[in-house]
Amino acid sequence: QVQLVESGEGLVQAGGSLRLSCAASGRTFSNYAMAWFRQAPGKEREFVVAISWSGGTIRYAESVKGRVTISRNNAKNTVYLQMNSLKPEETADYYCAAKRGLLSTSWTEYDYWGQGTQVTVSS
């Protein structure tokens, strides 16, 4: 079992920045690929970014490339999501997720999920 807890929720104006954190506990964090997904009310869960267990491979959704950075600190069992130039349409609940093996952009392949943290971008 892996427990994930997101933090860093907040309200930010369009064009602003926000940093989310996801702290993991349980199994060896460095064995897991990590990802961030988001889900807006009435919409499907959407892939944002994923990072391999080593941090050597990162995959971004096209919609966030150049504005979003993912990083991880395996010594601290934490993954971070830095979001810049935020847009109102990016208002959503943001979830971190973990899976063993290779990273994936599909939420169905992730085994463990945090409870989500709310991000609101005002226009």
mmCIF file of C-alpha atoms in Angstrom:
data_model
loop_
_atom_site.group_PDB
_atom_site.id
_atom_site.type_symbol
_atom_site.label_atom_id
_atom_site.label_comp_id
_atom_site.label_asym_id
_atom_site.label_seq_id
_atom_site.Cartn_x
_atom_site.Cartn_y
_atom_site.Cartn_z
ATOM 1 C CA GLN A 1 0.000 0.000 0.000
ATOM 2 C CA VAL A 2 1.044 3.544 -0.736
ATOM 3 C CA GLN A 3 -0.658 6.483 0.887
ATOM 4 C CA LEU A 4 -0.591 9.797 -0.941
ATOM 5 C CA VAL A 5 -1.457 13.186 0.498
ATOM 6 C CA GLU A 6 -1.594 16.289 -1.668
ATOM 7 C CA SER A 7 -1.135 19.808 -0.392
ATOM 8 C CA GLY A 8 -0.841 23.294 -1.807
ATOM 9 C CA GLU A 9 -4.431 23.933 -2.815
ATOM 10 C CA GLY A 10 -5.374 27.480 -3.426
ATOM 11 C CA LEU A 11 -6.988 30.284 -5.303
ATOM 12 C CA VAL A 12 -4.840 32.085 -7.830
ATOM 13 C CA GLN A 13 -5.499 34.699 -10.486
ATOM 14 C CA ALA A 14 -5.131 33.869 -14.140
ATOM 15 C CA GLY A 15 -1.499 34.042 -15.102
ATOM 16 C CA GLY A 16 -0.388 33.208 -11.607
ATOM 17 C CA SER A 17 1.560 30.273 -10.233
ATOM 18 C CA LEU A 18 0.952 27.514 -7.753
ATOM 19 C CA ARG A 19 3.001 24.669 -6.380
ATOM 20 C CA LEU A 20 1.426 21.412 -5.296
ATOM 21 C CA SER A 21 3.101 18.712 -3.254
ATOM 22 C CA CYS A 22 2.307 15.054 -2.838
ATOM 23 C CA ALA A 23 3.760 13.226 0.126
ATOM 24 C CA ALA A 24 3.921 9.443 -0.025
ATOM 25 C CA SER A 25 4.153 6.889 2.723
ATOM 26 C CA GLY A 26 4.067 3.139 2.862
ATOM 27 C CA ARG A 27 6.026 1.239 0.271
ATOM 28 C CA THR A 28 9.342 2.347 -1.190
ATOM 29 C CA PHE A 29 8.545 5.576 -2.956
ATOM 30 C CA SER A 30 11.412 5.265 -5.401
ATOM 31 C CA ASN A 31 9.839 2.117 -6.879
ATOM 32 C CA TYR A 32 6.886 4.080 -8.214
ATOM 33 C CA ALA A 33 6.222 6.254 -11.205
ATOM 34 C CA MET A 34 4.196 9.272 -10.172
ATOM 35 C CA ALA A 35 1.704 11.424 -12.011
ATOM 36 C CA TRP A 36 -0.648 14.320 -11.629
ATOM 37 C CA PHE A 37 -4.160 14.284 -13.006
ATOM 38 C CA ARG A 38 -6.944 16.792 -12.704
ATOM 39 C CA GLN A 39 -10.694 16.705 -12.874
ATOM 40 C CA ALA A 40 -13.008 19.647 -13.297
ATOM 41 C CA PRO A 41 -16.675 19.438 -12.311
ATOM 42 C CA GLY A 42 -18.637 17.519 -14.898
ATOM 43 C CA LYS A 43 -15.534 16.560 -16.852
ATOM 44 C CA GLU A 44 -13.414 13.455 -17.183
ATOM 45 C CA ARG A 45 -10.173 13.007 -15.332
ATOM 46 C CA GLU A 46 -7.351 14.484 -17.370
ATOM 47 C CA PHE A 47 -3.662 13.645 -17.460
ATOM 48 C CA VAL A 48 -1.337 16.516 -16.600
ATOM 49 C CA VAL A 49 2.183 15.145 -16.180
ATOM 50 C CA ALA A 50 4.041 12.007 -15.125
ATOM 51 C CA ILE A 51 7.555 11.239 -13.918
ATOM 52 C CA SER A 52 9.438 7.966 -13.811
ATOM 53 C CA TRP A 53 10.718 6.440 -10.591
ATOM 54 C CA SER A 54 14.187 7.886 -11.191
ATOM 55 C CA GLY A 55 12.992 11.227 -12.448
ATOM 56 C CA GLY A 56 14.803 10.595 -15.713
ATOM 57 C CA THR A 57 11.684 10.413 -17.855
ATOM 58 C CA ILE A 58 8.879 12.950 -17.833
ATOM 59 C CA ARG A 59 5.771 13.119 -19.947
ATOM 60 C CA TYR A 60 3.629 16.253 -20.188
ATOM 61 C CA ALA A 61 0.162 16.784 -21.568
ATOM 62 C CA GLU A 62 0.358 19.058 -24.599
ATOM 63 C CA SER A 63 -1.872 21.594 -22.923
ATOM 64 C CA VAL A 64 0.602 22.226 -20.099
ATOM 65 C CA LYS A 65 3.961 21.957 -21.836
ATOM 66 C CA GLY A 66 6.178 24.898 -21.058
ATOM 67 C CA ARG A 67 4.055 25.960 -18.096
ATOM 68 C CA VAL A 68 4.252 22.989 -15.775
ATOM 69 C CA THR A 69 7.178 21.292 -14.100
ATOM 70 C CA ILE A 70 7.159 18.026 -12.189
ATOM 71 C CA SER A 71 9.946 16.942 -9.889
ATOM 72 C CA ARG A 72 10.461 14.393 -7.176
ATOM 73 C CA ASN A 73 12.647 13.973 -4.154
ATOM 74 C CA ASN A 74 12.906 10.303 -3.362
ATOM 75 C CA ALA A 75 14.708 11.003 -0.107
ATOM 76 C CA LYS A 76 11.688 12.989 1.056
ATOM 77 C CA ASN A 77 9.085 10.727 -0.567
ATOM 78 C CA THR A 78 7.565 13.733 -2.245
ATOM 79 C CA VAL A 79 6.614 14.760 -5.754
ATOM 80 C CA TYR A 80 6.011 18.366 -6.735
ATOM 81 C CA LEU A 81 3.958 20.088 -9.389
ATOM 82 C CA GLN A 82 4.882 23.643 -10.281
ATOM 83 C CA MET A 83 2.253 25.347 -12.421
ATOM 84 C CA ASN A 84 2.809 28.724 -14.053
ATOM 85 C CA SER A 85 0.692 30.965 -16.262
ATOM 86 C CA LEU A 86 -2.438 29.290 -14.969
ATOM 87 C CA LYS A 87 -5.694 29.628 -16.894
ATOM 88 C CA PRO A 88 -9.247 29.725 -15.550
ATOM 89 C CA GLU A 89 -10.071 26.545 -17.460
ATOM 90 C CA GLU A 90 -7.479 24.765 -15.342
ATOM 91 C CA THR A 91 -9.660 25.093 -12.294
ATOM 92 C CA ALA A 92 -10.039 21.537 -11.031
ATOM 93 C CA ASP A 93 -9.278 19.051 -8.320
ATOM 94 C CA TYR A 94 -5.709 17.901 -8.753
ATOM 95 C CA TYR A 95 -4.734 14.355 -7.851
ATOM 96 C CA CYS A 96 -1.382 12.668 -7.531
ATOM 97 C CA ALA A 97 -1.132 9.001 -8.363
ATOM 98 C CA ALA A 98 1.429 6.218 -8.145
ATOM 99 C CA LYS A 99 2.126 3.037 -10.068
ATOM 100 C CA ARG A 100 4.878 0.496 -10.167
ATOM 101 C CA GLY A 101 6.870 0.151 -13.326
ATOM 102 C CA LEU A 102 6.880 2.506 -16.261
ATOM 103 C CA LEU A 103 5.054 5.799 -16.172
ATOM 104 C CA SER A 104 1.763 6.114 -17.996
ATOM 105 C CA THR A 105 -0.539 8.871 -19.164
ATOM 106 C CA SER A 106 -3.632 6.752 -18.514
ATOM 107 C CA TRP A 107 -5.292 7.155 -15.133
ATOM 108 C CA THR A 108 -6.569 3.591 -15.300
ATOM 109 C CA GLU A 109 -3.038 2.259 -14.882
ATOM 110 C CA TYR A 110 -2.384 3.952 -11.568
ATOM 111 C CA ASP A 111 -2.917 1.967 -8.424
ATOM 112 C CA TYR A 112 -2.786 4.576 -5.693
ATOM 113 C CA TRP A 113 -4.394 7.977 -5.462
ATOM 114 C CA GLY A 114 -4.395 10.930 -3.149
ATOM 115 C CA GLN A 115 -7.576 12.557 -1.958
ATOM 116 C CA GLY A 116 -7.152 15.506 -4.307
ATOM 117 C CA THR A 117 -6.486 19.157 -3.757
ATOM 118 C CA GLN A 118 -8.528 21.989 -5.186
ATOM 119 C CA VAL A 119 -7.050 24.591 -7.498
ATOM 120 C CA THR A 120 -9.152 27.573 -8.502
ATOM 121 C CA VAL A 121 -7.954 30.008 -11.137
ATOM 122 C CA SER A 122 -9.923 33.226 -11.255
ATOM 123 C CA SER A 123 -10.228 35.336 -14.382
#
